[in-house]
mmCIF file of C-alpha atoms in Angstrom:
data_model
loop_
_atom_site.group_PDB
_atom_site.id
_atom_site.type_symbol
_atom_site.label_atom_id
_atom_site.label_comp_id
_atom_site.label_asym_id
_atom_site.label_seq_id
_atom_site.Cartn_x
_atom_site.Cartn_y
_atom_site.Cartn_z
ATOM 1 C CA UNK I 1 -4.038 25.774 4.737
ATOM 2 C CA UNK I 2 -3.894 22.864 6.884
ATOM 3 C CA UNK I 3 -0.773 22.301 8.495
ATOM 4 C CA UNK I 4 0.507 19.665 11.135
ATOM 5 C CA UNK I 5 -0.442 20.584 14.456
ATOM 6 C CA UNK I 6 2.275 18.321 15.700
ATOM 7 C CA UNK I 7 4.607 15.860 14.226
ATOM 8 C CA UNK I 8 6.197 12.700 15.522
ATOM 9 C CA UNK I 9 8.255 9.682 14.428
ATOM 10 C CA UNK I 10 9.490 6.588 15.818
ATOM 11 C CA UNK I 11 10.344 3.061 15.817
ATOM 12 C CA UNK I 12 6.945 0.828 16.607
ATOM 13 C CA UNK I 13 7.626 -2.725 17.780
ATOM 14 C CA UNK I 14 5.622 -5.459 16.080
ATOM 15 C CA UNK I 15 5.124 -9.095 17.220
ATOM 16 C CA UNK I 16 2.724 -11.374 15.070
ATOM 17 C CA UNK I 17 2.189 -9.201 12.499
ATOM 18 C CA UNK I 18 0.367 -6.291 14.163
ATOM 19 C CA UNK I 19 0.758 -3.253 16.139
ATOM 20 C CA UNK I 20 -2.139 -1.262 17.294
ATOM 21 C CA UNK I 21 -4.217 2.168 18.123
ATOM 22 C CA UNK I 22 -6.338 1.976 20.832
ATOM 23 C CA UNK I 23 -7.902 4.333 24.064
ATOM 24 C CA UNK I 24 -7.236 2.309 27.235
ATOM 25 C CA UNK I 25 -10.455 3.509 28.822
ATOM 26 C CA UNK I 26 -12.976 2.030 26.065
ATOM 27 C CA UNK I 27 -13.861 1.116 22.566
ATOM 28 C CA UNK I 28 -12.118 3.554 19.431
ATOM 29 C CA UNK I 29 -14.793 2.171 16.588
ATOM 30 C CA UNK I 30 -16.772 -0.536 15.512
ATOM 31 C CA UNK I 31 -16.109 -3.909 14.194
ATOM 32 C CA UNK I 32 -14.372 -4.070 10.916
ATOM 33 C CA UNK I 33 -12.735 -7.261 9.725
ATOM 34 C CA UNK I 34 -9.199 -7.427 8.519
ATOM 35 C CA UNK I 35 -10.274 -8.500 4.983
ATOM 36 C CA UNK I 36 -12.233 -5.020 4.077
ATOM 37 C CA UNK I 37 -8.814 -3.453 3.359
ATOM 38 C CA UNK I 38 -6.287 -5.703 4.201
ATOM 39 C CA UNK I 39 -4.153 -3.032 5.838
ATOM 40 C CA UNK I 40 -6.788 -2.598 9.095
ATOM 41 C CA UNK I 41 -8.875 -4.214 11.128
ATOM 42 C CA UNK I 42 -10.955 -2.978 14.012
ATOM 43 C CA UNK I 43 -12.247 -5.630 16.787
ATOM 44 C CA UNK I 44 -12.969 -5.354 20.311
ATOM 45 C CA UNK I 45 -12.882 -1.698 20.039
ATOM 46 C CA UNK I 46 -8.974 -2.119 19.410
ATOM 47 C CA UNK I 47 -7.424 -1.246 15.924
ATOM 48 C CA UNK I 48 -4.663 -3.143 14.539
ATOM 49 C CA UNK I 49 -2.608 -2.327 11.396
ATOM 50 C CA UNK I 50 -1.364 -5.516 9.852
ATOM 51 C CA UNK I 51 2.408 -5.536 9.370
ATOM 52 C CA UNK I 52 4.296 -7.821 6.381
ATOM 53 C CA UNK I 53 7.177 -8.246 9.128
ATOM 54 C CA UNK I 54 5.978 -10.916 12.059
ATOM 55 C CA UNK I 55 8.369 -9.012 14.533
ATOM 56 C CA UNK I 56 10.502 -6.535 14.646
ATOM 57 C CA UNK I 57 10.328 -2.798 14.496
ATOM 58 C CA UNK I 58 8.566 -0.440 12.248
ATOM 59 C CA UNK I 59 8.790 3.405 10.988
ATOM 60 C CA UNK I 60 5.672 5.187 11.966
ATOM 61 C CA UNK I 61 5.240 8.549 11.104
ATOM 62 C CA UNK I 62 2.343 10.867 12.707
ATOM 63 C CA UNK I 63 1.049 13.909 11.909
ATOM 64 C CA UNK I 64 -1.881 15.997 13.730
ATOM 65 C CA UNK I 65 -4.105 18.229 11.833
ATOM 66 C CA UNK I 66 -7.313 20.514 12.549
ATOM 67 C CA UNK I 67 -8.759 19.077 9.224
ATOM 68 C CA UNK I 68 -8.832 16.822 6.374
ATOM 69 C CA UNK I 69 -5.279 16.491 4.467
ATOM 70 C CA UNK I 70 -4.619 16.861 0.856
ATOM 71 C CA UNK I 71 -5.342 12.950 -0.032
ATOM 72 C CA UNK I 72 -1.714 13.115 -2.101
ATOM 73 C CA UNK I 73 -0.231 9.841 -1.187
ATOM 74 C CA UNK I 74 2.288 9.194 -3.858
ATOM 75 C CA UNK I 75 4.876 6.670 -2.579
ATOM 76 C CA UNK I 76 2.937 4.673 -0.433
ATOM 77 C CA UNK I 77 1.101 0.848 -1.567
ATOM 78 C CA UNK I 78 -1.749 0.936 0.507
ATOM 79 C CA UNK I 79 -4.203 4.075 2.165
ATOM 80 C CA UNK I 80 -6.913 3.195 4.305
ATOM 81 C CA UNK I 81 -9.334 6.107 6.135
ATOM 82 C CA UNK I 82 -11.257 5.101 8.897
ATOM 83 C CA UNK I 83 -12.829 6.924 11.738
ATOM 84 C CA UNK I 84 -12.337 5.781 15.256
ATOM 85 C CA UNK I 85 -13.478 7.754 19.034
ATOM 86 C CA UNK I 86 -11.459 8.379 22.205
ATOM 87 C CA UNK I 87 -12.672 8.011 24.955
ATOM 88 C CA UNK I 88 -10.153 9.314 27.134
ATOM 89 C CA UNK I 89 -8.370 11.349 24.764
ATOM 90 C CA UNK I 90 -5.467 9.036 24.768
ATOM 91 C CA UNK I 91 -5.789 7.363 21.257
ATOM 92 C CA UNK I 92 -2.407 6.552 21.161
ATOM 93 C CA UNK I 93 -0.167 3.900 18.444
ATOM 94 C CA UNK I 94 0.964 1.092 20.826
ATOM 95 C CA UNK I 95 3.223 -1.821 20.598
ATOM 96 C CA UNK I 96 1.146 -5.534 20.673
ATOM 97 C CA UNK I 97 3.599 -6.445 23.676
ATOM 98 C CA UNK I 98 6.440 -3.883 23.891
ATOM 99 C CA UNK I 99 5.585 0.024 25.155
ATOM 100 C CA UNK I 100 6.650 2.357 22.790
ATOM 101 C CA UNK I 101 10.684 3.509 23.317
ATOM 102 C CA UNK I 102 9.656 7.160 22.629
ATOM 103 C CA UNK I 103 5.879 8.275 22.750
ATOM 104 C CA UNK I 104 4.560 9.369 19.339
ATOM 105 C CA UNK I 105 1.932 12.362 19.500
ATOM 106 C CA UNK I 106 -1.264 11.356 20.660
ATOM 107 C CA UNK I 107 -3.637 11.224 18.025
ATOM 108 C CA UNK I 108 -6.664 12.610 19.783
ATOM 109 C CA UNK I 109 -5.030 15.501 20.446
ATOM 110 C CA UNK I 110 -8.368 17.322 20.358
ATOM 111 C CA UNK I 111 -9.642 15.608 23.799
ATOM 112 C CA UNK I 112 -12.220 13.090 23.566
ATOM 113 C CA UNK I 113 -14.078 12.403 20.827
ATOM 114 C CA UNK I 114 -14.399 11.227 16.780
ATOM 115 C CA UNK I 115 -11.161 11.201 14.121
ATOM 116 C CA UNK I 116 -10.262 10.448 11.101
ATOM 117 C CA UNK I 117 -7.237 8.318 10.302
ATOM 118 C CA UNK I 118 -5.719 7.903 7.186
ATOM 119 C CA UNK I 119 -2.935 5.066 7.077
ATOM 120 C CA UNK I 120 -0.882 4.688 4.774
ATOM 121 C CA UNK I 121 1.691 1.598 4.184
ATOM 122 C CA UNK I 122 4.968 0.980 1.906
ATOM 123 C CA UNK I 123 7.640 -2.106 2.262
ATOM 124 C CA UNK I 124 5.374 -4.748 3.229
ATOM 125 C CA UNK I 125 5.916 -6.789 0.635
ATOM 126 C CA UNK I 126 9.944 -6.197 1.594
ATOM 127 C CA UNK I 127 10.596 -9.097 4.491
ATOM 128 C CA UNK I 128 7.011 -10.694 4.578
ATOM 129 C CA UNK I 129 6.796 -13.395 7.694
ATOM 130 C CA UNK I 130 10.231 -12.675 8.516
ATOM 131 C CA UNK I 131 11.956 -10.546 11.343
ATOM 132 C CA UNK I 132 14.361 -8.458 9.909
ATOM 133 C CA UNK I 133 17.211 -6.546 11.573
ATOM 134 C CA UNK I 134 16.851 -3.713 9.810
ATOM 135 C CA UNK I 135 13.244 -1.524 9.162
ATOM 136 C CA UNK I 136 11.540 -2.224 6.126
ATOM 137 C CA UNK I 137 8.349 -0.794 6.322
ATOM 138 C CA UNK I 138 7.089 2.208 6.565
ATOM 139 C CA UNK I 139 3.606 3.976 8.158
ATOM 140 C CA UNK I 140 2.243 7.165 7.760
ATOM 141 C CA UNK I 141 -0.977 8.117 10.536
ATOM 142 C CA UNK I 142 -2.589 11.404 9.761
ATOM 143 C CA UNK I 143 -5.232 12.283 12.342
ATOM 144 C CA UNK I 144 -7.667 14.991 12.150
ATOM 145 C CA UNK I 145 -11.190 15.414 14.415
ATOM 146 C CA UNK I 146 -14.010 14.397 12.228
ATOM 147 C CA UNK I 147 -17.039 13.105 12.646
ATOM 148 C CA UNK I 148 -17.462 9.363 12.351
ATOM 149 C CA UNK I 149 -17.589 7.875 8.880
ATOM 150 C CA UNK I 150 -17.072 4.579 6.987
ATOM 151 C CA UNK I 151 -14.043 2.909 6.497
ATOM 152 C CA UNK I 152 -12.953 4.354 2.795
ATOM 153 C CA UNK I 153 -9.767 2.687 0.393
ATOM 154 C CA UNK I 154 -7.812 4.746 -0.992
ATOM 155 C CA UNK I 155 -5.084 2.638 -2.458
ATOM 156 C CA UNK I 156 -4.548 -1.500 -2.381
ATOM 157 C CA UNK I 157 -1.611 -2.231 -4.731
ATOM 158 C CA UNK I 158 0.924 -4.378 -2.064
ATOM 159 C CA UNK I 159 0.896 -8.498 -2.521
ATOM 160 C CA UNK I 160 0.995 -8.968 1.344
ATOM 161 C CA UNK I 161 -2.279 -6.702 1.310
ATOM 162 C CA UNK I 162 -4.087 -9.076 -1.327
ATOM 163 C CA UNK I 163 -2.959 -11.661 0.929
ATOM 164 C CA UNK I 164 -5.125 -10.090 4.044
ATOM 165 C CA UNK I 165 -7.595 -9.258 2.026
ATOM 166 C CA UNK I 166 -8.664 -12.523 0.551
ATOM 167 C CA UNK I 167 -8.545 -14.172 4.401
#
């Protein structure tokens, strides 16, 4: 069994349509342009998830685990894998501009090193290019050590995604 080795969730700002994961002391992967999956890119060793909202605050979920999760998934519109390093051991979800108001779990909680990160997106479609009041998306990070891999799709069904995807 493979259960959560920690669990966090909070509110994520978002300005331009973006928030991000990143290790302050160096690169977390290589290149990979926004229009592979239309939910993440990775450039300059930073890796941004691409919001519907332009600003405003979203739901991010994240969950640590020693290995590979079931790849269930119902519920959420788009599921992207990828595989990104640490540094420091301080991959963290950050705000584009804002700090975080609570930390969520660091997601190389294994020291430094490769991981694995699923993402998984719903409500983007919801309030595209708008800044809502209210949250209407919703992320799920799952974050396991792994060695590195490519970038896999595991689901592409939003409109905003489509949207990325075709640049």
């Amino acid at each position: 069994m493979n259960d959560p080795a920690d669990y966090g969730r909070g509110l994520v700002p978002v300005q331009y349509h973006q928030f991000q994961i990143s290790d302050e002391d160096g690169p977390a992967g290589p290149d990979l342009p926004r229009t592979h999956n239309g939910l993440l890119e990775v450039q300059d060793g930073i890796a941004t998830v691409h919001t519907g909202i332009h600003t405003g605050d979203v739901d991010v979920t994240v969950t640590l685990r020693t290995g590979a999760p079931d790849p269930g998934g119902t519920g959420w519109e788009e599921i992207v894998e990828v595989s990104l390093h640490s540094v420091s051991g301080e991959l963290m979800v950050r705000g584009l501009m804002d700090d975080l108001d609570e930390e969520l779990p660091v997601l190389s909680f294994d020291g430094p090193g490769d991981y694995r990160l699923r993402i998984h997106a719903r409500g983007r479609d919801t309030a595209t290019d708008h800044a809502p009041d209210e949250v209407t998306e919703h992320y799920l990070i799952q974050a396991w050590p792994a060695p590195a891999q490519d970038a896999r799709v595991l689901r592409q069904t939003d409109s905003y995604g489509a949207t990325v995807r075709t640049g």
